[in-house]
Amino acid sequence: MSEYKNLLDDPEVLRELIMDHYKYPHNHVLKEGAGYKKIHMASASCIDDITVQADIENGIIKDINFAGIGCTISTASTSMMTDLLVGKTVAEAKDIVDNYFRMVNAEPYDAGKLDEAVAMKNVWRQANRINCATIGWRAMRQMIEESEGSHE
Amino acid sequence: MLDVNKVRKDFPFFTSSPDLIYFDNGATTQKPQCVIDTVSEFYTLGAANVHRGDYPLSLHWDALYDKTRESFAKLLNCQANEIVYTAGSTHSMNQIAYGLQKNFLKPGDVVLITENEHASNVMPWFRMRQESGIQYEYIPVDKQGNIHMEDAKKAMHPGVKAIAVAGVTNVLGAKQPLKELAALAHENGALMIVDGAQSVPHGPTDVQDLDIDFLGFSGHKMGGPGGTGIIYGKYDLLQKMEPVFLGGGMNARFEACGDMLYQEAPEKFEAGTPNIEGMIGLGRAAEYLLSLGMENIEEYEKDLRAYFAARMKELDNVEFYNPDNAYGPIAFNVKEVFAQDTGSYLAANNICVRSGNHCAKILHEVIGTDSTVRASLYFYNTKEEVDRFIEVTKEITLEKAVGIFF
């Protein structure tokens, strides 16, 4: 575990991770199914145009997929998110999402909770790219919040 | 011939940002000192509204404000009263489209556009179809955005009441055959409307020779202040066209019963307190361009663009979408690198370009890609800047583009 942690401190490794998730994004096909909710994310200021879908049942995130057009940062960050959040409870996922947003906004965060997504830790240095690093995560945060609403 | 080293001294930008290469002139341009001084004078000498005050300060600005029409009359070869002040190209193109809705176009009439057009020459027509059944159809363009007259002739039919196209397109730099298109339009009783945002700043525009009916463009893309633009219209057509905005300054009188009498053109299109310092500054920008000579500007930019295109062809890591066009931006992508990643990498190397779909969101049907990097020039750019751009661009790989984050 500590060896793996060290790897995630190595800029070369993090760069490779971003490239790998960009070229071969995980969970990059939208699925059919009654349980899925989806959100389309597009903005006038950037090219990214992606759809994120999630199946959240009984407070558990059962599946996440995404599709669309995006830059390296938006594609890789969303791909990493799908790996990280599937199987988590809504409470766990909220904590991870929270930490991720703190990281990309250059605030203190717990790297241990973010796994490969720590590759995005320097994106804030290119301020105009913070949007790219959060586009998929914002969609997911909204779906998590909506899932809670429907429970109450 | 333009002396670029002399010209660059007119722009304080090159002193304040000596390390930056500014290749985003399709978006907006740097401002010459004379324009900055003119705008600044309005604030330091004292602001006053135009056409309303009886005091000398107001009359002083009145004279300069009105003089801008004369500068553009020289620039476009038209009458001063055929120049309408607007807030920019988008305002101009919206006024033209909606202005035609009342006295010119009826449901079922067709406006010909292309898939090359900027959003401001597409979306008003889309909405007019929804709202009043005025239709649009596309003239096909080739892979580099050019209209061929045989295609335009095929697209023409008795239902067509207007052709509305960019003089030079904003992504691919296709220079359209405006004179031939205008002749085709007029033979068929249709109007010729031109979006001049990317053409007027870069070379001569003779609206009488081209026989254009309406032309819209921005001031800030030609060295002028932000929030400025122009509509040229043939005077009788301007008189017939309905203004979009109503209010102070554009009415002659209005009565409690609902009767309204507008001013004559061009004032009837200029409701509300205008961007006075902006329009005065824009007049100064027009005079500055005239002093350089629009032919000289065009010649210099064509030469620079040809050099840029030739150097782009040397690179094997890029896909270059418009190598054969002589005008407008260089549109490209670095192979396997997303446009915005290339833009960020160039930014990290002090080069300003635009990445994205450049408000031409239906263009991907033509060039087969959703987004491009756009390097757009103005007459103050140099071959040395192009060389540095090429040195940086030829090194770009996916690995390097991601590397800027570490």
Coordinates of N, CA and C in Angstrom, one line a residue, chain A residues 11-12 14-16 18-19 22-23 43-44 46-48 69-73 119 122-123 125-126 128-129 132, chain B residues 336-342 344-345 347-348 355-357 361 370-372 398-406:
Chain A
P11 N 5.0 12.5 -10.4 CA 4.3 13.2 -11.5 C 4.3 12.4 -12.8
E12 N 5.3 11.6 -13.0 CA 5.3 10.8 -14.3 C 4.2 9.8 -14.3
L14 N 1.4 10.1 -12.6 CA 0.1 10.8 -12.6 C -0.2 11.2 -14.1
R15 N 0.9 11.7 -14.8 CA 0.7 12.1 -16.1 C 0.3 10.9 -17.0
E16 N 0.9 9.7 -16.8 CA 0.6 8.5 -17.5 C -0.9 8.1 -17.2
I18 N -3.4 10.1 -16.5 CA -4.3 11.0 -17.2 C -4.4 10.6 -18.7
M19 N -3.2 10.3 -19.2 CA -3.2 9.9 -20.6 C -3.9 8.6 -20.9
Y22 N -7.6 9.1 -20.6 CA -8.1 9.9 -21.8 C -8.2 9.0 -23.0
K23 N -7.1 8.2 -23.2 CA -7.1 7.4 -24.5 C -8.1 6.2 -24.3
S43 N -21.3 23.5 -22.0 CA -21.3 24.9 -21.7 C -20.9 25.7 -22.9
A44 N -21.2 27.0 -22.9 CA -20.8 27.8 -24.0 C -19.3 28.1 -24.0
C46 N -16.7 26.2 -23.1 CA -15.8 25.2 -23.5 C -16.4 24.2 -24.4
I47 N -15.6 23.2 -24.9 CA -16.0 22.3 -26.0 C -16.7 21.1 -25.4
D48 N -16.4 20.8 -24.1 CA -16.8 19.6 -23.5 C -18.3 19.5 -23.6
I69 N -18.0 14.2 -25.7 CA -16.7 14.7 -26.2 C -16.1 15.5 -25.0
G70 N -14.8 15.3 -24.8 CA -14.1 16.1 -23.8 C -12.6 16.2 -24.0
C71 N -12.0 17.1 -23.3 CA -10.5 17.2 -23.4 C -9.9 16.2 -22.5
T72 N -8.6 16.2 -22.4 CA -7.9 15.1 -21.6 C -8.4 15.2 -20.1
I73 N -8.5 16.5 -19.6 CA -8.8 16.6 -18.2 C -10.2 16.2 -17.9
A119 N -4.4 12.6 -9.5 CA -3.7 13.1 -10.7 C -4.2 14.5 -11.1
N122 N -3.0 19.3 -9.6 CA -2.4 20.6 -10.1 C -3.2 21.4 -11.1
V123 N -4.4 20.9 -11.4 CA -5.2 21.5 -12.5 C -5.5 23.0 -12.1
R125 N -3.8 25.2 -11.2 CA -2.7 26.1 -11.7 C -3.1 26.7 -13.0
Q126 N -3.9 26.0 -13.8 CA -4.5 26.5 -15.1 C -5.9 26.8 -14.8
N128 N -8.4 28.2 -15.9 CA -9.5 28.0 -16.9 C -9.9 26.5 -17.1
R129 N -9.0 25.6 -16.5 CA -9.3 24.2 -16.7 C -9.9 23.5 -15.5
C132 N -12.9 21.9 -16.5 CA -12.8 20.6 -17.1 C -12.7 19.5 -16.1
Chain B
E336 N -4.1 13.7 -32.2 CA -4.3 13.0 -31.0 C -4.4 13.9 -29.7
V337 N -4.4 15.2 -29.9 CA -4.5 16.1 -28.8 C -5.7 16.9 -29.0
F338 N -6.5 16.9 -27.9 CA -7.8 17.7 -27.9 C -7.5 19.2 -28.1
A339 N -8.3 19.9 -28.8 CA -8.1 21.3 -29.1 C -7.7 22.1 -27.9
Q340 N -8.5 21.9 -26.8 CA -8.3 22.8 -25.6 C -7.0 22.5 -25.0
D341 N -6.6 21.2 -25.0 CA -5.2 20.9 -24.5 C -4.1 21.5 -25.2
T342 N -4.3 21.6 -26.6 CA -3.3 22.3 -27.4 C -3.3 23.8 -27.0
S344 N -4.1 25.2 -24.2 CA -3.5 25.4 -22.9 C -2.0 25.3 -23.0
Y345 N -1.5 24.3 -23.8 CA -0.1 24.2 -24.0 C 0.6 25.4 -24.6
A347 N -0.7 28.4 -24.4 CA -0.8 29.4 -23.4 C 0.4 29.3 -22.4
A348 N 0.7 28.1 -22.1 CA 1.8 27.9 -21.1 C 3.1 28.4 -21.8
S355 N -9.3 27.9 -28.7 CA -9.7 26.6 -29.1 C -11.2 26.4 -28.8
G356 N -11.8 25.6 -29.6 CA -13.2 25.3 -29.4 C -13.9 25.2 -30.7
N357 N -15.2 25.5 -30.7 CA -16.0 25.5 -31.9 C -16.3 26.9 -32.4
K361 N -21.0 26.2 -34.4 CA -21.2 24.9 -33.9 C -21.8 23.9 -34.9
D370 N -15.2 18.4 -34.1 CA -16.0 19.2 -33.3 C -15.3 20.5 -32.9
S371 N -14.0 20.4 -32.8 CA -13.3 21.6 -32.3 C -12.0 21.7 -32.9
T372 N -11.5 23.0 -33.0 CA -10.2 23.2 -33.7 C -9.5 24.3 -32.8
L398 N 0.6 14.6 -26.9 CA -0.3 14.4 -25.8 C 0.4 14.4 -24.5
E399 N 1.6 13.8 -24.4 CA 2.3 13.7 -23.2 C 2.7 15.1 -22.7
K400 N 3.2 15.9 -23.7 CA 3.6 17.3 -23.3 C 2.3 18.2 -22.9
A401 N 1.2 17.9 -23.6 CA 0.0 18.7 -23.3 C -0.4 18.4 -21.9
V402 N -0.4 17.2 -21.5 CA -0.8 16.8 -20.1 C 0.3 17.3 -19.1
G403 N 1.5 17.3 -19.6 CA 2.7 17.7 -18.8 C 2.6 19.1 -18.2
I404 N 1.8 20.0 -18.7 CA 1.7 21.3 -18.2 C 1.0 21.3 -16.8
F405 N 0.4 20.2 -16.5 CA -0.3 20.1 -15.1 C 0.7 19.6 -14.1
F406 N 1.9 19.3 -14.4 CA 2.9 18.8 -13.4 C 4.2 19.6 -13.4

